Amino acid sequence: MLKKITVINGPNLNLLGSRKPEVYGNTSLDEIVSSLRKRAAELGYTIAAVQTNAEGAYVNAVQSAADDSVGLIVNAAAYSHTSVAIRDALENLKIPVVEVHLSNIYAREDFRHHSYISAVASGVIAGFGPLSYYLALEALAEILKHS
Ligand code: DQA
């Protein structure tokens, strides 16, 4: 059986494609996930994709991933900048976590410059649009190869 990588997307990312395309691009979340699935299969993984607009549901998804996944790709969206609860859930994991952002959060408003997630992630990829997710997958596969 292929090993599972879980990708958890936070609030408003269900609107990708139509939400602020000048910042987030024209690609929908479904399109991003299907491309990820193709690449993951080549690398020997399967992708479970979760999207939620609710903080508690995000925490639940992180906790569930601990049971059945070998790694996590997380875009907590706005919760990256506010949620100690999501940070604490991620900190408790024994599997590697890669944080992604479509936009370059450091080139945007000050309140986006700090992420609670970054300190508990193996690494952060931001600013490459949908490519951020693919790079995160490559990074995670590399980490998993050596762990
Ligand atoms: C985001 C950046 C966040 O600041 C923002 O709240 C999002 C998306 C990104 O992927 O660029 O919703 O995480």
Short mmCIF file of N, CA and C and ligand atoms in Angstrom, two decimals:
data_model
loop_
_atom_site.label_atom_id
_atom_site.label_comp_id
_atom_site.label_asym_id
_atom_site.label_seq_id
_atom_site.Cartn_x
_atom_site.Cartn_y
_atom_site.Cartn_z
N MET A 1 0.84 -1.21 0.00
CA MET A 1 0.00 0.00 0.00
C MET A 1 0.87 1.25 0.00
N LEU A 2 0.45 2.27 -0.78
CA LEU A 2 1.23 3.52 -0.81
C LEU A 2 1.11 4.25 0.51
N LYS A 3 2.20 4.89 0.90
CA LYS A 3 2.18 5.67 2.15
C LYS A 3 1.46 6.99 1.91
N LYS A 4 0.79 7.45 2.97
CA LYS A 4 -0.06 8.63 2.82
C LYS A 4 0.60 9.93 3.31
N ILE A 5 0.49 10.96 2.45
CA ILE A 5 0.85 12.32 2.85
C ILE A 5 -0.45 13.10 2.91
N THR A 6 -0.69 13.79 4.02
CA THR A 6 -1.92 14.58 4.14
C THR A 6 -1.62 16.05 3.89
N VAL A 7 -2.48 16.67 3.10
CA VAL A 7 -2.36 18.10 2.78
C VAL A 7 -3.57 18.78 3.41
N ILE A 8 -3.32 19.72 4.32
CA ILE A 8 -4.44 20.38 5.02
C ILE A 8 -4.45 21.86 4.68
N ASN A 9 -5.53 22.30 4.08
CA ASN A 9 -5.69 23.70 3.67
C ASN A 9 -6.73 24.39 4.55
N GLY A 10 -6.44 25.62 4.91
CA GLY A 10 -7.29 26.36 5.83
C GLY A 10 -8.28 27.29 5.14
N PRO A 11 -8.76 28.28 5.89
CA PRO A 11 -9.89 29.10 5.46
C PRO A 11 -9.67 29.85 4.16
N ASN A 12 -10.72 29.85 3.36
CA ASN A 12 -10.81 30.58 2.09
C ASN A 12 -10.02 29.95 0.95
N LEU A 13 -9.27 28.90 1.24
CA LEU A 13 -8.51 28.28 0.15
C LEU A 13 -9.42 27.45 -0.76
N ASN A 14 -10.65 27.17 -0.29
CA ASN A 14 -11.65 26.57 -1.18
C ASN A 14 -12.02 27.51 -2.33
N LEU A 15 -11.69 28.80 -2.17
CA LEU A 15 -12.07 29.78 -3.20
C LEU A 15 -10.94 30.03 -4.20
N LEU A 16 -9.85 29.27 -4.08
CA LEU A 16 -8.73 29.49 -5.00
C LEU A 16 -9.21 29.40 -6.45
N GLY A 17 -8.69 30.28 -7.27
CA GLY A 17 -9.12 30.34 -8.68
C GLY A 17 -9.93 31.60 -8.89
N SER A 18 -10.80 31.91 -7.89
CA SER A 18 -11.60 33.13 -8.03
C SER A 18 -11.22 34.17 -6.97
N ARG A 19 -10.55 33.73 -5.88
CA ARG A 19 -10.20 34.65 -4.80
C ARG A 19 -8.93 35.41 -5.17
N LYS A 20 -9.03 36.75 -5.22
CA LYS A 20 -7.87 37.61 -5.46
C LYS A 20 -6.85 36.97 -6.41
N PRO A 21 -7.24 36.72 -7.67
CA PRO A 21 -6.32 36.01 -8.57
C PRO A 21 -4.98 36.72 -8.76
N GLU A 22 -4.97 38.06 -8.54
CA GLU A 22 -3.70 38.79 -8.67
C GLU A 22 -2.71 38.38 -7.57
N VAL A 23 -3.23 37.83 -6.46
CA VAL A 23 -2.36 37.37 -5.36
C VAL A 23 -2.21 35.85 -5.39
N TYR A 24 -3.35 35.15 -5.59
CA TYR A 24 -3.33 33.70 -5.41
C TYR A 24 -3.39 32.91 -6.73
N GLY A 25 -3.51 33.62 -7.87
CA GLY A 25 -3.50 32.94 -9.16
C GLY A 25 -4.87 32.41 -9.58
N ASN A 26 -4.89 31.72 -10.70
CA ASN A 26 -6.16 31.26 -11.30
C ASN A 26 -6.41 29.77 -11.11
N THR A 27 -5.49 29.10 -10.46
CA THR A 27 -5.61 27.64 -10.33
C THR A 27 -6.50 27.31 -9.13
N SER A 28 -7.42 26.37 -9.33
CA SER A 28 -8.31 26.00 -8.22
C SER A 28 -7.59 25.00 -7.29
N LEU A 29 -8.15 24.85 -6.10
CA LEU A 29 -7.57 23.90 -5.14
C LEU A 29 -7.64 22.48 -5.69
N ASP A 30 -8.75 22.15 -6.35
CA ASP A 30 -8.88 20.80 -6.94
C ASP A 30 -7.77 20.54 -7.95
N GLU A 31 -7.47 21.57 -8.76
CA GLU A 31 -6.40 21.40 -9.77
C GLU A 31 -5.05 21.20 -9.09
N ILE A 32 -4.81 21.96 -8.04
CA ILE A 32 -3.54 21.81 -7.31
C ILE A 32 -3.44 20.39 -6.74
N VAL A 33 -4.54 19.94 -6.13
CA VAL A 33 -4.52 18.61 -5.50
C VAL A 33 -4.35 17.51 -6.55
N SER A 34 -5.02 17.65 -7.70
CA SER A 34 -4.83 16.56 -8.69
C SER A 34 -3.41 16.51 -9.22
N SER A 35 -2.79 17.66 -9.43
CA SER A 35 -1.38 17.61 -9.87
C SER A 35 -0.49 17.02 -8.79
N LEU A 36 -0.78 17.39 -7.54
CA LEU A 36 0.01 16.83 -6.43
C LEU A 36 -0.10 15.31 -6.39
N ARG A 37 -1.35 14.84 -6.63
CA ARG A 37 -1.58 13.38 -6.58
C ARG A 37 -0.73 12.66 -7.62
N LYS A 38 -0.64 13.27 -8.83
CA LYS A 38 0.13 12.63 -9.90
C LYS A 38 1.59 12.52 -9.50
N ARG A 39 2.14 13.62 -9.02
CA ARG A 39 3.56 13.62 -8.64
C ARG A 39 3.79 12.69 -7.44
N ALA A 40 2.84 12.71 -6.49
CA ALA A 40 2.98 11.87 -5.30
C ALA A 40 3.04 10.39 -5.72
N ALA A 41 2.21 10.01 -6.68
CA ALA A 41 2.19 8.61 -7.13
C ALA A 41 3.56 8.23 -7.70
N GLU A 42 4.16 9.15 -8.48
CA GLU A 42 5.50 8.88 -9.03
C GLU A 42 6.52 8.68 -7.92
N LEU A 43 6.32 9.41 -6.82
CA LEU A 43 7.27 9.35 -5.70
C LEU A 43 6.95 8.20 -4.74
N GLY A 44 5.80 7.53 -4.97
CA GLY A 44 5.43 6.39 -4.12
C GLY A 44 4.53 6.75 -2.95
N TYR A 45 3.79 7.85 -3.09
CA TYR A 45 2.88 8.27 -2.01
C TYR A 45 1.48 8.49 -2.54
N THR A 46 0.52 8.44 -1.63
CA THR A 46 -0.83 8.83 -1.95
C THR A 46 -1.14 10.11 -1.16
N ILE A 47 -2.02 10.96 -1.71
CA ILE A 47 -2.34 12.24 -1.06
C ILE A 47 -3.76 12.19 -0.50
N ALA A 48 -3.89 12.55 0.78
CA ALA A 48 -5.21 12.80 1.36
C ALA A 48 -5.32 14.31 1.49
N ALA A 49 -6.36 14.90 0.92
CA ALA A 49 -6.49 16.36 0.94
C ALA A 49 -7.69 16.78 1.76
N VAL A 50 -7.45 17.70 2.68
CA VAL A 50 -8.50 18.23 3.54
C VAL A 50 -8.52 19.75 3.37
N GLN A 51 -9.71 20.33 3.29
CA GLN A 51 -9.83 21.80 3.35
C GLN A 51 -10.93 22.11 4.34
N THR A 52 -10.63 23.06 5.25
CA THR A 52 -11.66 23.48 6.20
C THR A 52 -11.53 24.97 6.46
N ASN A 53 -12.67 25.58 6.74
CA ASN A 53 -12.68 27.00 7.10
C ASN A 53 -12.69 27.18 8.62
N ALA A 54 -12.68 26.07 9.37
CA ALA A 54 -12.85 26.15 10.83
C ALA A 54 -11.57 25.73 11.56
N GLU A 55 -11.22 26.49 12.58
CA GLU A 55 -9.97 26.23 13.31
C GLU A 55 -9.98 24.88 14.02
N GLY A 56 -11.10 24.56 14.69
CA GLY A 56 -11.18 23.29 15.42
C GLY A 56 -11.09 22.10 14.47
N ALA A 57 -11.73 22.22 13.31
CA ALA A 57 -11.68 21.14 12.31
C ALA A 57 -10.26 20.97 11.78
N TYR A 58 -9.54 22.09 11.70
CA TYR A 58 -8.14 22.02 11.26
C TYR A 58 -7.32 21.22 12.28
N VAL A 59 -7.52 21.54 13.57
CA VAL A 59 -6.82 20.81 14.64
C VAL A 59 -7.16 19.32 14.56
N ASN A 60 -8.45 19.00 14.37
CA ASN A 60 -8.86 17.59 14.26
C ASN A 60 -8.16 16.91 13.09
N ALA A 61 -8.04 17.61 11.97
CA ALA A 61 -7.40 17.01 10.79
C ALA A 61 -5.93 16.74 11.06
N VAL A 62 -5.27 17.65 11.79
CA VAL A 62 -3.86 17.43 12.15
C VAL A 62 -3.76 16.20 13.05
N GLN A 63 -4.63 16.10 14.04
CA GLN A 63 -4.58 14.96 14.96
C GLN A 63 -4.84 13.64 14.24
N SER A 64 -5.78 13.64 13.28
CA SER A 64 -6.07 12.40 12.54
C SER A 64 -4.89 12.00 11.67
N ALA A 65 -4.23 12.98 11.09
CA ALA A 65 -3.09 12.68 10.21
C ALA A 65 -2.00 11.96 10.99
N ALA A 66 -1.91 12.25 12.29
CA ALA A 66 -0.88 11.61 13.12
C ALA A 66 -1.04 10.09 13.11
N ASP A 67 -2.27 9.61 12.94
CA ASP A 67 -2.54 8.17 13.00
C ASP A 67 -2.17 7.42 11.73
N ASP A 68 -2.30 8.10 10.57
CA ASP A 68 -2.19 7.32 9.33
C ASP A 68 -1.29 7.92 8.25
N SER A 69 -0.62 9.03 8.55
CA SER A 69 0.18 9.68 7.50
C SER A 69 1.65 9.66 7.86
N VAL A 70 2.48 9.71 6.79
CA VAL A 70 3.93 9.73 7.04
C VAL A 70 4.48 11.15 7.02
N GLY A 71 3.66 12.11 6.55
CA GLY A 71 4.10 13.51 6.52
C GLY A 71 2.93 14.41 6.22
N LEU A 72 3.14 15.70 6.48
CA LEU A 72 2.06 16.68 6.30
C LEU A 72 2.53 17.87 5.48
N ILE A 73 1.64 18.36 4.61
CA ILE A 73 1.85 19.65 3.95
C ILE A 73 0.71 20.53 4.45
N VAL A 74 1.05 21.66 5.07
CA VAL A 74 0.01 22.50 5.66
C VAL A 74 0.04 23.92 5.11
N ASN A 75 -1.13 24.39 4.72
CA ASN A 75 -1.34 25.81 4.48
C ASN A 75 -2.51 26.19 5.39
N ALA A 76 -2.18 26.75 6.55
CA ALA A 76 -3.23 27.11 7.51
C ALA A 76 -3.85 28.45 7.17
N ALA A 77 -3.43 29.03 6.03
CA ALA A 77 -3.98 30.31 5.55
C ALA A 77 -3.96 31.35 6.67
N ALA A 78 -5.06 32.07 6.90
CA ALA A 78 -5.06 33.15 7.90
C ALA A 78 -4.74 32.62 9.30
N TYR A 79 -5.09 31.35 9.58
CA TYR A 79 -4.79 30.79 10.91
C TYR A 79 -3.29 30.67 11.17
N SER A 80 -2.49 30.68 10.10
CA SER A 80 -1.03 30.65 10.30
C SER A 80 -0.60 31.80 11.18
N HIS A 81 -1.31 32.93 11.05
CA HIS A 81 -0.89 34.16 11.73
C HIS A 81 -1.57 34.34 13.08
N THR A 82 -2.48 33.43 13.43
CA THR A 82 -3.27 33.65 14.65
C THR A 82 -3.38 32.43 15.57
N SER A 83 -3.15 31.22 15.06
CA SER A 83 -3.62 30.05 15.81
C SER A 83 -2.55 29.32 16.62
N VAL A 84 -2.59 29.52 17.92
CA VAL A 84 -1.73 28.75 18.82
C VAL A 84 -2.23 27.30 18.87
N ALA A 85 -3.55 27.11 18.72
CA ALA A 85 -4.12 25.76 18.78
C ALA A 85 -3.59 24.88 17.64
N ILE A 86 -3.51 25.43 16.44
CA ILE A 86 -3.00 24.64 15.31
C ILE A 86 -1.50 24.39 15.49
N ARG A 87 -0.80 25.41 15.96
CA ARG A 87 0.63 25.24 16.23
C ARG A 87 0.86 24.10 17.23
N ASP A 88 0.08 24.12 18.33
CA ASP A 88 0.25 23.09 19.37
C ASP A 88 -0.05 21.70 18.82
N ALA A 89 -1.07 21.60 17.97
CA ALA A 89 -1.42 20.29 17.38
C ALA A 89 -0.26 19.79 16.51
N LEU A 90 0.33 20.69 15.74
CA LEU A 90 1.43 20.30 14.84
C LEU A 90 2.67 19.93 15.64
N GLU A 91 2.91 20.66 16.72
CA GLU A 91 4.10 20.43 17.54
C GLU A 91 4.10 19.02 18.14
N ASN A 92 2.90 18.49 18.34
CA ASN A 92 2.75 17.19 18.98
C ASN A 92 3.02 16.02 18.03
N LEU A 93 3.17 16.31 16.72
CA LEU A 93 3.34 15.24 15.73
C LEU A 93 4.76 14.69 15.73
N LYS A 94 4.86 13.41 15.36
CA LYS A 94 6.18 12.81 15.24
C LYS A 94 6.58 12.72 13.76
N ILE A 95 5.71 13.19 12.86
CA ILE A 95 5.99 13.12 11.42
C ILE A 95 6.38 14.51 10.91
N PRO A 96 7.16 14.58 9.80
CA PRO A 96 7.59 15.89 9.31
C PRO A 96 6.45 16.71 8.71
N VAL A 97 6.56 18.02 8.90
CA VAL A 97 5.54 18.97 8.42
C VAL A 97 6.23 20.02 7.56
N VAL A 98 5.68 20.27 6.37
CA VAL A 98 6.17 21.38 5.54
C VAL A 98 5.06 22.41 5.43
N GLU A 99 5.39 23.65 5.77
CA GLU A 99 4.42 24.76 5.70
C GLU A 99 4.50 25.40 4.32
N VAL A 100 3.33 25.64 3.70
CA VAL A 100 3.35 26.32 2.40
C VAL A 100 2.42 27.52 2.41
N HIS A 101 2.78 28.48 1.58
CA HIS A 101 1.92 29.61 1.26
C HIS A 101 2.05 29.88 -0.23
N LEU A 102 0.92 30.14 -0.86
CA LEU A 102 0.97 30.49 -2.28
C LEU A 102 1.67 31.82 -2.48
N SER A 103 1.31 32.79 -1.63
CA SER A 103 1.88 34.13 -1.77
C SER A 103 3.14 34.26 -0.92
N ASN A 104 3.93 35.27 -1.24
CA ASN A 104 5.11 35.57 -0.43
C ASN A 104 4.65 36.42 0.75
N ILE A 105 4.39 35.75 1.87
CA ILE A 105 3.80 36.44 3.03
C ILE A 105 4.72 37.54 3.56
N TYR A 106 6.01 37.46 3.26
CA TYR A 106 6.97 38.47 3.75
C TYR A 106 6.94 39.74 2.92
N ALA A 107 6.32 39.65 1.74
CA ALA A 107 6.23 40.83 0.87
C ALA A 107 4.86 41.49 0.99
N ARG A 108 4.06 41.03 1.95
CA ARG A 108 2.69 41.53 2.09
C ARG A 108 2.54 42.31 3.41
N GLU A 109 1.32 42.46 3.90
CA GLU A 109 1.09 43.26 5.11
C GLU A 109 1.89 42.70 6.29
N ASP A 110 2.23 43.59 7.23
CA ASP A 110 3.02 43.18 8.40
C ASP A 110 2.40 42.00 9.15
N PHE A 111 1.06 41.99 9.28
CA PHE A 111 0.44 40.93 10.09
C PHE A 111 0.62 39.55 9.48
N ARG A 112 1.04 39.49 8.21
CA ARG A 112 1.28 38.17 7.58
C ARG A 112 2.74 37.72 7.75
N HIS A 113 3.58 38.57 8.29
CA HIS A 113 5.01 38.23 8.34
C HIS A 113 5.33 37.17 9.39
N HIS A 114 4.46 37.08 10.41
CA HIS A 114 4.71 36.05 11.43
C HIS A 114 3.75 34.88 11.27
N SER A 115 4.30 33.66 11.29
CA SER A 115 3.46 32.46 11.27
C SER A 115 3.76 31.64 12.52
N TYR A 116 2.71 31.27 13.24
CA TYR A 116 2.88 30.41 14.42
C TYR A 116 3.33 29.01 14.02
N ILE A 117 3.09 28.67 12.74
CA ILE A 117 3.37 27.31 12.27
C ILE A 117 4.87 27.09 12.02
N SER A 118 5.54 28.14 11.56
CA SER A 118 6.91 27.98 11.04
C SER A 118 7.86 27.31 12.04
N ALA A 119 7.74 27.67 13.33
CA ALA A 119 8.67 27.15 14.33
C ALA A 119 8.50 25.65 14.57
N VAL A 120 7.36 25.09 14.17
CA VAL A 120 7.16 23.66 14.39
C VAL A 120 7.16 22.89 13.06
N ALA A 121 7.55 23.56 11.98
CA ALA A 121 7.63 22.90 10.66
C ALA A 121 9.09 22.58 10.35
N SER A 122 9.29 21.57 9.48
CA SER A 122 10.65 21.28 9.03
C SER A 122 11.16 22.42 8.17
N GLY A 123 10.25 23.05 7.42
CA GLY A 123 10.63 24.15 6.55
C GLY A 123 9.40 24.84 6.01
N VAL A 124 9.64 25.98 5.36
CA VAL A 124 8.55 26.82 4.85
C VAL A 124 8.81 27.14 3.39
N ILE A 125 7.77 27.01 2.56
CA ILE A 125 7.88 27.40 1.15
C ILE A 125 6.77 28.39 0.86
N ALA A 126 7.13 29.58 0.44
CA ALA A 126 6.14 30.64 0.23
C ALA A 126 6.46 31.45 -1.00
N GLY A 127 5.42 31.80 -1.74
CA GLY A 127 5.60 32.79 -2.80
C GLY A 127 5.61 32.25 -4.21
N PHE A 128 5.44 30.95 -4.37
CA PHE A 128 5.55 30.37 -5.71
C PHE A 128 4.21 29.93 -6.29
N GLY A 129 3.13 30.42 -5.72
CA GLY A 129 1.81 30.01 -6.21
C GLY A 129 1.64 28.52 -6.02
N PRO A 130 0.92 27.85 -6.94
CA PRO A 130 0.71 26.40 -6.81
C PRO A 130 2.02 25.62 -6.71
N LEU A 131 3.07 26.17 -7.32
CA LEU A 131 4.37 25.50 -7.26
C LEU A 131 4.85 25.32 -5.82
N SER A 132 4.41 26.20 -4.91
CA SER A 132 4.79 26.05 -3.49
C SER A 132 4.42 24.65 -2.99
N TYR A 133 3.24 24.15 -3.40
CA TYR A 133 2.80 22.83 -2.94
C TYR A 133 3.68 21.72 -3.54
N TYR A 134 4.02 21.87 -4.83
CA TYR A 134 4.82 20.81 -5.47
C TYR A 134 6.22 20.77 -4.85
N LEU A 135 6.76 21.98 -4.57
CA LEU A 135 8.09 22.03 -3.94
C LEU A 135 8.03 21.43 -2.54
N ALA A 136 6.92 21.67 -1.85
CA ALA A 136 6.75 21.10 -0.51
C ALA A 136 6.74 19.58 -0.58
N LEU A 137 6.07 19.05 -1.60
CA LEU A 137 6.01 17.59 -1.78
C LEU A 137 7.40 17.02 -2.05
N GLU A 138 8.15 17.69 -2.92
CA GLU A 138 9.52 17.24 -3.21
C GLU A 138 10.36 17.26 -1.93
N ALA A 139 10.21 18.34 -1.15
CA ALA A 139 10.98 18.48 0.10
C ALA A 139 10.61 17.37 1.07
N LEU A 140 9.32 17.14 1.21
CA LEU A 140 8.84 16.12 2.14
C LEU A 140 9.34 14.73 1.73
N ALA A 141 9.27 14.43 0.43
CA ALA A 141 9.73 13.12 -0.06
C ALA A 141 11.22 12.95 0.25
N GLU A 142 11.96 14.02 0.09
CA GLU A 142 13.41 13.99 0.36
C GLU A 142 13.64 13.75 1.87
N ILE A 143 12.90 14.47 2.71
CA ILE A 143 13.04 14.30 4.17
C ILE A 143 12.71 12.85 4.55
N LEU A 144 11.62 12.32 3.94
CA LEU A 144 11.16 10.98 4.31
C LEU A 144 12.16 9.91 3.87
N LYS A 145 12.85 10.21 2.75
CA LYS A 145 13.87 9.26 2.24
C LYS A 145 14.98 9.07 3.28
N HIS A 146 15.24 10.14 4.01
CA HIS A 146 16.37 10.11 4.95
C HIS A 146 15.95 9.91 6.40
N SER A 147 14.65 9.60 6.61
CA SER A 147 14.22 9.46 8.02
C SER A 147 13.85 8.02 8.34
C1 DQA B 1 -1.87 32.24 2.46
C2 DQA B 1 -1.33 33.56 3.03
C3 DQA B 1 -2.17 34.01 4.22
O1 DQA B 1 -1.66 35.23 4.74
C4 DQA B 1 -3.61 34.22 3.82
O2 DQA B 1 -4.40 34.56 4.93
C5 DQA B 1 -4.17 33.07 3.07
C6 DQA B 1 -3.35 32.33 2.12
C7 DQA B 1 -1.14 31.84 1.17
O3 DQA B 1 -1.23 30.68 0.79
O4 DQA B 1 -0.51 32.69 0.53
O5 DQA B 1 -5.37 32.78 3.17
O6 DQA B 1 -1.66 31.22 3.42
#
